C-alpha cells in the first residue's frame, strides 16, 4: 500500500510540474499577446458570438476609461461609454452572421476625459483556422490620428 501511495504521489508531482510549465507558457503567451494588442495604437475589443467582451486592450481602456476586468464577459452593446454602441449593433450583427467580411464606420464619440472626436470603427469576423466564425474584432481610433490601419475611413 505504501508503494502504491508513493507511486501515486510521484505521478501527482509530475502532473503538478507539467501544469506549472504549461501555466508559465500560458503566462508568457498572454504577455506576448497583450504586448501586440497594446502596440497597435488603436482600441481593440474582441467579442464572442453573443457580443460578450473577451478582450479589451490598453488603448480601449485609455479611450473609454474602463479596465479589462470591468468589461470582460459583459455585453458590448450594453456598455455605457462615450461610444454610441447602439449605432454599431447592425454592423456587428452582420459581421457576426458572416454577412460581411469587414465593415467600418465613423461615429461621433466622447473619450473618458470628455474630449469629443470622430471615432473610426472597423469590425471584422474572428474565425477559427477552419473558417468558422466565432466572434468579431473591433478596432477603434480617432479618425484624425495617424496612422490608422490600412483601409480606414
Short mmCIF file of N, CA and C in Angstrom, two decimals, residues 20-136:
data_model
loop_
_atom_site.label_atom_id
_atom_site.label_comp_id
_atom_site.label_asym_id
_atom_site.label_seq_id
_atom_site.Cartn_x
_atom_site.Cartn_y
_atom_site.Cartn_z
N UNK A 20 2.67 23.47 -13.93
CA UNK A 20 3.45 24.69 -13.70
C UNK A 20 4.12 25.16 -15.00
N UNK A 21 4.67 24.21 -15.77
CA UNK A 21 5.31 24.55 -17.04
C UNK A 21 4.29 25.14 -18.00
N UNK A 22 3.13 24.50 -18.11
CA UNK A 22 2.09 25.00 -19.02
C UNK A 22 1.54 26.34 -18.58
N UNK A 23 1.41 26.55 -17.28
CA UNK A 23 0.95 27.84 -16.76
C UNK A 23 1.95 28.93 -17.10
N UNK A 24 3.23 28.64 -16.95
CA UNK A 24 4.27 29.61 -17.30
C UNK A 24 4.23 29.92 -18.79
N UNK A 25 4.03 28.90 -19.63
CA UNK A 25 3.92 29.12 -21.08
C UNK A 25 2.71 29.98 -21.40
N UNK A 26 1.59 29.71 -20.75
CA UNK A 26 0.37 30.49 -20.97
C UNK A 26 0.57 31.94 -20.52
N UNK A 27 1.24 32.14 -19.41
CA UNK A 27 1.53 33.50 -18.93
C UNK A 27 2.40 34.25 -19.94
N UNK A 28 3.41 33.58 -20.49
CA UNK A 28 4.27 34.21 -21.50
C UNK A 28 3.47 34.56 -22.75
N UNK A 29 2.60 33.65 -23.18
CA UNK A 29 1.77 33.91 -24.36
C UNK A 29 0.82 35.08 -24.12
N UNK A 30 0.22 35.14 -22.94
CA UNK A 30 -0.66 36.26 -22.62
C UNK A 30 0.09 37.59 -22.64
N UNK A 31 1.29 37.62 -22.08
CA UNK A 31 2.09 38.84 -22.12
C UNK A 31 2.44 39.23 -23.55
N UNK A 32 2.76 38.24 -24.35
CA UNK A 32 3.08 38.47 -25.76
C UNK A 32 1.88 39.08 -26.49
N UNK A 33 0.71 38.49 -26.31
CA UNK A 33 -0.50 39.00 -26.98
C UNK A 33 -0.88 40.38 -26.46
N UNK A 34 -0.76 40.60 -25.16
CA UNK A 34 -1.04 41.93 -24.61
C UNK A 34 -0.08 42.96 -25.20
N UNK A 35 1.17 42.58 -25.38
CA UNK A 35 2.15 43.47 -26.00
C UNK A 35 1.77 43.82 -27.42
N UNK A 36 1.35 42.83 -28.18
CA UNK A 36 0.94 43.07 -29.56
C UNK A 36 -0.27 43.99 -29.60
N UNK A 37 -1.31 43.65 -28.83
CA UNK A 37 -2.53 44.45 -28.84
C UNK A 37 -2.28 45.86 -28.33
N UNK A 38 -1.38 46.00 -27.37
CA UNK A 38 -1.07 47.32 -26.85
C UNK A 38 -0.25 48.16 -27.81
N UNK A 39 0.52 47.52 -28.66
CA UNK A 39 1.39 48.23 -29.60
C UNK A 39 0.66 48.72 -30.84
N UNK A 40 -0.55 48.25 -31.07
CA UNK A 40 -1.28 48.64 -32.27
C UNK A 40 -1.65 50.11 -32.28
N UNK A 41 -1.80 50.72 -31.11
CA UNK A 41 -2.15 52.13 -31.06
C UNK A 41 -3.61 52.43 -31.33
N UNK A 42 -4.43 51.40 -31.36
CA UNK A 42 -5.87 51.58 -31.52
C UNK A 42 -6.58 50.73 -30.47
N UNK A 43 -7.79 51.13 -30.15
CA UNK A 43 -8.58 50.31 -29.24
C UNK A 43 -8.94 49.01 -29.92
N UNK A 44 -8.74 47.91 -29.22
CA UNK A 44 -9.08 46.59 -29.75
C UNK A 44 -10.02 45.93 -28.77
N UNK A 45 -11.17 45.48 -29.29
CA UNK A 45 -12.13 44.74 -28.49
C UNK A 45 -12.47 43.48 -29.26
N UNK A 46 -12.39 42.35 -28.59
CA UNK A 46 -12.78 41.08 -29.19
C UNK A 46 -14.06 40.64 -28.49
N UNK A 47 -15.08 40.34 -29.30
CA UNK A 47 -16.35 39.88 -28.73
C UNK A 47 -16.68 38.49 -29.27
N UNK A 48 -17.44 37.74 -28.49
CA UNK A 48 -17.87 36.42 -28.94
C UNK A 48 -19.17 36.56 -29.73
N UNK A 49 -19.74 35.45 -30.15
CA UNK A 49 -20.96 35.47 -30.97
C UNK A 49 -22.15 36.08 -30.24
N UNK A 50 -22.11 36.08 -28.91
CA UNK A 50 -23.17 36.69 -28.11
C UNK A 50 -22.86 38.15 -27.77
N UNK A 51 -21.83 38.70 -28.41
CA UNK A 51 -21.38 40.07 -28.22
C UNK A 51 -20.87 40.34 -26.81
N UNK A 52 -20.37 39.31 -26.16
CA UNK A 52 -19.75 39.47 -24.84
C UNK A 52 -18.25 39.73 -25.05
N UNK A 53 -17.74 40.68 -24.31
CA UNK A 53 -16.35 41.10 -24.46
C UNK A 53 -15.41 40.03 -23.93
N UNK A 54 -14.47 39.63 -24.78
CA UNK A 54 -13.45 38.64 -24.42
C UNK A 54 -12.10 39.30 -24.20
N UNK A 55 -11.80 40.32 -24.98
CA UNK A 55 -10.53 41.04 -24.88
C UNK A 55 -10.81 42.53 -24.97
N UNK A 56 -10.11 43.30 -24.14
CA UNK A 56 -10.24 44.75 -24.09
C UNK A 56 -8.83 45.27 -23.86
N UNK A 57 -8.21 45.89 -24.86
CA UNK A 57 -6.80 46.25 -24.72
C UNK A 57 -6.61 47.59 -24.01
N UNK A 58 -5.34 47.93 -23.78
CA UNK A 58 -4.99 49.15 -23.04
C UNK A 58 -5.48 50.41 -23.75
N UNK A 59 -5.46 50.43 -25.08
CA UNK A 59 -5.95 51.62 -25.80
C UNK A 59 -7.45 51.79 -25.62
N UNK A 60 -8.19 50.69 -25.51
CA UNK A 60 -9.62 50.79 -25.22
C UNK A 60 -9.83 51.37 -23.82
N UNK A 61 -9.00 50.94 -22.89
CA UNK A 61 -9.06 51.49 -21.53
C UNK A 61 -8.79 52.99 -21.57
N UNK A 62 -7.78 53.39 -22.32
CA UNK A 62 -7.44 54.81 -22.42
C UNK A 62 -8.57 55.62 -23.05
N UNK A 63 -9.19 55.08 -24.09
CA UNK A 63 -10.29 55.79 -24.75
C UNK A 63 -11.53 55.92 -23.87
N UNK A 64 -11.93 54.80 -23.26
CA UNK A 64 -13.25 54.75 -22.63
C UNK A 64 -13.22 54.70 -21.11
N UNK A 65 -12.04 54.55 -20.52
CA UNK A 65 -11.93 54.63 -19.07
C UNK A 65 -12.29 53.38 -18.30
N UNK A 66 -12.56 52.29 -18.97
CA UNK A 66 -12.89 51.04 -18.29
C UNK A 66 -11.73 50.06 -18.43
N UNK A 67 -11.40 49.40 -17.33
CA UNK A 67 -10.33 48.41 -17.32
C UNK A 67 -10.85 47.08 -17.85
N UNK A 68 -9.95 46.25 -18.37
CA UNK A 68 -10.38 44.94 -18.91
C UNK A 68 -11.22 44.14 -17.92
N UNK A 69 -10.80 44.10 -16.66
CA UNK A 69 -11.54 43.29 -15.68
C UNK A 69 -12.94 43.83 -15.41
N UNK A 70 -13.19 45.10 -15.76
CA UNK A 70 -14.52 45.67 -15.58
C UNK A 70 -15.48 45.30 -16.71
N UNK A 71 -14.93 45.00 -17.89
CA UNK A 71 -15.79 44.78 -19.05
C UNK A 71 -15.78 43.36 -19.60
N UNK A 72 -14.71 42.62 -19.38
CA UNK A 72 -14.63 41.28 -19.96
C UNK A 72 -15.76 40.41 -19.42
N UNK A 73 -16.47 39.79 -20.36
CA UNK A 73 -17.62 38.96 -20.02
C UNK A 73 -18.95 39.70 -20.08
N UNK A 74 -18.89 41.02 -20.20
CA UNK A 74 -20.13 41.79 -20.29
C UNK A 74 -20.50 42.02 -21.75
N UNK A 75 -21.73 42.40 -21.98
CA UNK A 75 -22.22 42.65 -23.33
C UNK A 75 -21.66 43.96 -23.86
N UNK A 76 -21.05 43.93 -25.04
CA UNK A 76 -20.52 45.13 -25.64
C UNK A 76 -21.62 46.15 -25.87
N UNK A 77 -22.79 45.69 -26.29
CA UNK A 77 -23.88 46.60 -26.64
C UNK A 77 -24.53 47.24 -25.41
N UNK A 78 -24.18 46.77 -24.22
CA UNK A 78 -24.73 47.36 -23.01
C UNK A 78 -23.76 48.30 -22.31
N UNK A 79 -22.60 48.54 -22.94
CA UNK A 79 -21.62 49.45 -22.33
C UNK A 79 -22.17 50.87 -22.30
N UNK A 80 -21.87 51.55 -21.21
CA UNK A 80 -22.25 52.95 -21.07
C UNK A 80 -20.97 53.77 -21.12
N UNK A 81 -20.50 53.99 -22.35
CA UNK A 81 -19.27 54.75 -22.57
C UNK A 81 -19.58 55.82 -23.60
N UNK A 82 -18.60 56.62 -23.93
CA UNK A 82 -18.79 57.71 -24.88
C UNK A 82 -18.89 57.28 -26.32
N UNK A 83 -19.00 56.00 -26.57
CA UNK A 83 -19.15 55.45 -27.92
C UNK A 83 -20.61 55.04 -28.11
N UNK A 84 -21.26 55.51 -29.16
CA UNK A 84 -22.67 55.14 -29.37
C UNK A 84 -22.78 53.70 -29.88
N UNK A 85 -22.66 52.74 -28.96
CA UNK A 85 -22.63 51.33 -29.33
C UNK A 85 -23.91 50.89 -30.05
N UNK A 86 -25.02 51.54 -29.77
CA UNK A 86 -26.27 51.17 -30.45
C UNK A 86 -26.18 51.41 -31.95
N UNK A 87 -25.36 52.37 -32.37
CA UNK A 87 -25.18 52.62 -33.81
C UNK A 87 -24.31 51.57 -34.47
N UNK A 88 -23.57 50.81 -33.65
CA UNK A 88 -22.68 49.78 -34.18
C UNK A 88 -23.36 48.41 -34.25
N UNK A 89 -24.50 48.26 -33.58
CA UNK A 89 -25.16 46.95 -33.50
C UNK A 89 -25.46 46.33 -34.86
N UNK A 90 -26.05 47.07 -35.83
CA UNK A 90 -26.31 46.42 -37.13
C UNK A 90 -25.04 45.91 -37.81
N UNK A 91 -23.99 46.70 -37.73
CA UNK A 91 -22.71 46.30 -38.33
C UNK A 91 -22.18 45.05 -37.64
N UNK A 92 -22.26 45.02 -36.31
CA UNK A 92 -21.79 43.85 -35.56
C UNK A 92 -22.60 42.61 -35.90
N UNK A 93 -23.91 42.75 -35.97
CA UNK A 93 -24.76 41.60 -36.32
C UNK A 93 -24.37 41.03 -37.68
N UNK A 94 -24.14 41.91 -38.66
CA UNK A 94 -23.77 41.46 -40.00
C UNK A 94 -22.43 40.74 -40.01
N UNK A 95 -21.46 41.28 -39.28
CA UNK A 95 -20.14 40.64 -39.22
C UNK A 95 -20.24 39.30 -38.50
N UNK A 96 -20.97 39.27 -37.39
CA UNK A 96 -21.12 38.02 -36.64
C UNK A 96 -21.89 36.96 -37.41
N UNK A 97 -22.81 37.39 -38.27
CA UNK A 97 -23.60 36.46 -39.07
C UNK A 97 -22.86 36.03 -40.33
N UNK A 98 -21.63 36.53 -40.52
CA UNK A 98 -20.82 36.22 -41.71
C UNK A 98 -21.40 36.85 -42.97
N UNK A 99 -22.23 37.89 -42.81
CA UNK A 99 -22.77 38.58 -43.97
C UNK A 99 -21.78 39.61 -44.52
N UNK A 100 -20.83 40.02 -43.69
CA UNK A 100 -19.82 40.98 -44.10
C UNK A 100 -18.44 40.46 -43.72
N UNK A 101 -17.48 40.67 -44.60
CA UNK A 101 -16.10 40.30 -44.29
C UNK A 101 -15.47 41.34 -43.37
N UNK A 102 -15.71 42.59 -43.68
CA UNK A 102 -15.23 43.71 -42.87
C UNK A 102 -16.21 44.86 -43.03
N UNK A 103 -16.44 45.56 -41.95
CA UNK A 103 -17.32 46.73 -42.00
C UNK A 103 -16.65 47.85 -41.22
N UNK A 104 -16.83 49.06 -41.69
CA UNK A 104 -16.31 50.19 -40.94
C UNK A 104 -17.25 51.36 -41.01
N UNK A 105 -17.13 52.21 -40.01
CA UNK A 105 -17.95 53.40 -39.92
C UNK A 105 -17.21 54.44 -39.10
N UNK A 106 -17.73 55.64 -39.12
CA UNK A 106 -17.22 56.71 -38.27
C UNK A 106 -18.41 57.25 -37.49
N UNK A 107 -18.25 57.34 -36.16
CA UNK A 107 -19.31 57.85 -35.29
C UNK A 107 -18.73 58.92 -34.38
N UNK A 108 -19.56 59.87 -33.99
CA UNK A 108 -19.15 60.87 -33.01
C UNK A 108 -19.10 60.21 -31.65
N UNK A 109 -18.01 60.45 -30.92
CA UNK A 109 -17.81 59.82 -29.62
C UNK A 109 -17.18 60.82 -28.66
N UNK A 110 -17.12 60.42 -27.40
CA UNK A 110 -16.52 61.25 -26.35
C UNK A 110 -15.60 60.36 -25.53
N UNK A 111 -14.35 60.76 -25.38
CA UNK A 111 -13.40 59.98 -24.58
C UNK A 111 -13.77 60.04 -23.11
N UNK A 112 -13.07 59.26 -22.32
CA UNK A 112 -13.30 59.26 -20.88
C UNK A 112 -12.96 60.60 -20.26
N UNK A 113 -12.17 61.39 -20.94
CA UNK A 113 -11.78 62.71 -20.44
C UNK A 113 -12.71 63.82 -20.96
N UNK A 114 -13.76 63.42 -21.68
CA UNK A 114 -14.74 64.39 -22.17
C UNK A 114 -14.38 65.04 -23.48
N UNK A 115 -13.36 64.53 -24.15
CA UNK A 115 -12.95 65.08 -25.45
C UNK A 115 -13.79 64.45 -26.57
N UNK A 116 -14.51 65.27 -27.31
CA UNK A 116 -15.29 64.78 -28.44
C UNK A 116 -14.40 64.53 -29.64
N UNK A 117 -14.69 63.48 -30.38
CA UNK A 117 -13.90 63.17 -31.58
C UNK A 117 -14.72 62.27 -32.51
N UNK A 118 -14.25 62.16 -33.73
CA UNK A 118 -14.84 61.26 -34.70
C UNK A 118 -14.11 59.93 -34.58
N UNK A 119 -14.84 58.91 -34.15
CA UNK A 119 -14.25 57.60 -33.88
C UNK A 119 -14.44 56.68 -35.08
N UNK A 120 -13.33 56.26 -35.65
CA UNK A 120 -13.32 55.26 -36.72
C UNK A 120 -13.44 53.90 -36.07
N UNK A 121 -14.38 53.09 -36.55
CA UNK A 121 -14.59 51.75 -36.01
C UNK A 121 -14.59 50.76 -37.17
N UNK A 122 -13.76 49.74 -37.06
CA UNK A 122 -13.75 48.65 -38.04
C UNK A 122 -14.11 47.36 -37.30
N UNK A 123 -15.00 46.58 -37.90
CA UNK A 123 -15.37 45.27 -37.35
C UNK A 123 -15.03 44.21 -38.38
N UNK A 124 -14.46 43.11 -37.91
CA UNK A 124 -14.15 42.01 -38.81
C UNK A 124 -14.38 40.70 -38.06
N UNK A 125 -14.75 39.66 -38.78
CA UNK A 125 -15.03 38.39 -38.10
C UNK A 125 -13.77 37.77 -37.51
N UNK A 126 -13.97 37.08 -36.41
CA UNK A 126 -12.91 36.30 -35.76
C UNK A 126 -13.20 34.85 -36.11
N UNK A 127 -12.27 34.22 -36.82
CA UNK A 127 -12.52 32.88 -37.34
C UNK A 127 -11.51 31.87 -36.81
N UNK A 128 -11.98 30.63 -36.75
CA UNK A 128 -11.10 29.52 -36.43
C UNK A 128 -10.24 29.24 -37.66
N UNK A 129 -9.16 28.46 -37.53
CA UNK A 129 -8.38 28.09 -38.71
C UNK A 129 -9.22 27.40 -39.78
N UNK A 130 -10.31 26.74 -39.38
CA UNK A 130 -11.18 26.07 -40.34
C UNK A 130 -12.17 27.04 -40.99
N UNK A 131 -12.15 28.32 -40.59
CA UNK A 131 -13.02 29.31 -41.20
C UNK A 131 -14.33 29.54 -40.49
N UNK A 132 -14.54 28.90 -39.36
CA UNK A 132 -15.79 29.09 -38.61
C UNK A 132 -15.75 30.40 -37.85
N UNK A 133 -16.78 31.19 -38.01
CA UNK A 133 -16.88 32.50 -37.34
C UNK A 133 -17.31 32.28 -35.90
N UNK A 134 -16.51 32.75 -34.95
CA UNK A 134 -16.89 32.60 -33.54
C UNK A 134 -16.82 33.91 -32.77
N UNK A 135 -16.80 35.03 -33.48
CA UNK A 135 -16.80 36.32 -32.82
C UNK A 135 -16.40 37.41 -33.78
N UNK A 136 -16.04 38.55 -33.21
CA UNK A 136 -15.63 39.69 -34.03
C UNK A 136 -14.53 40.45 -33.32
#
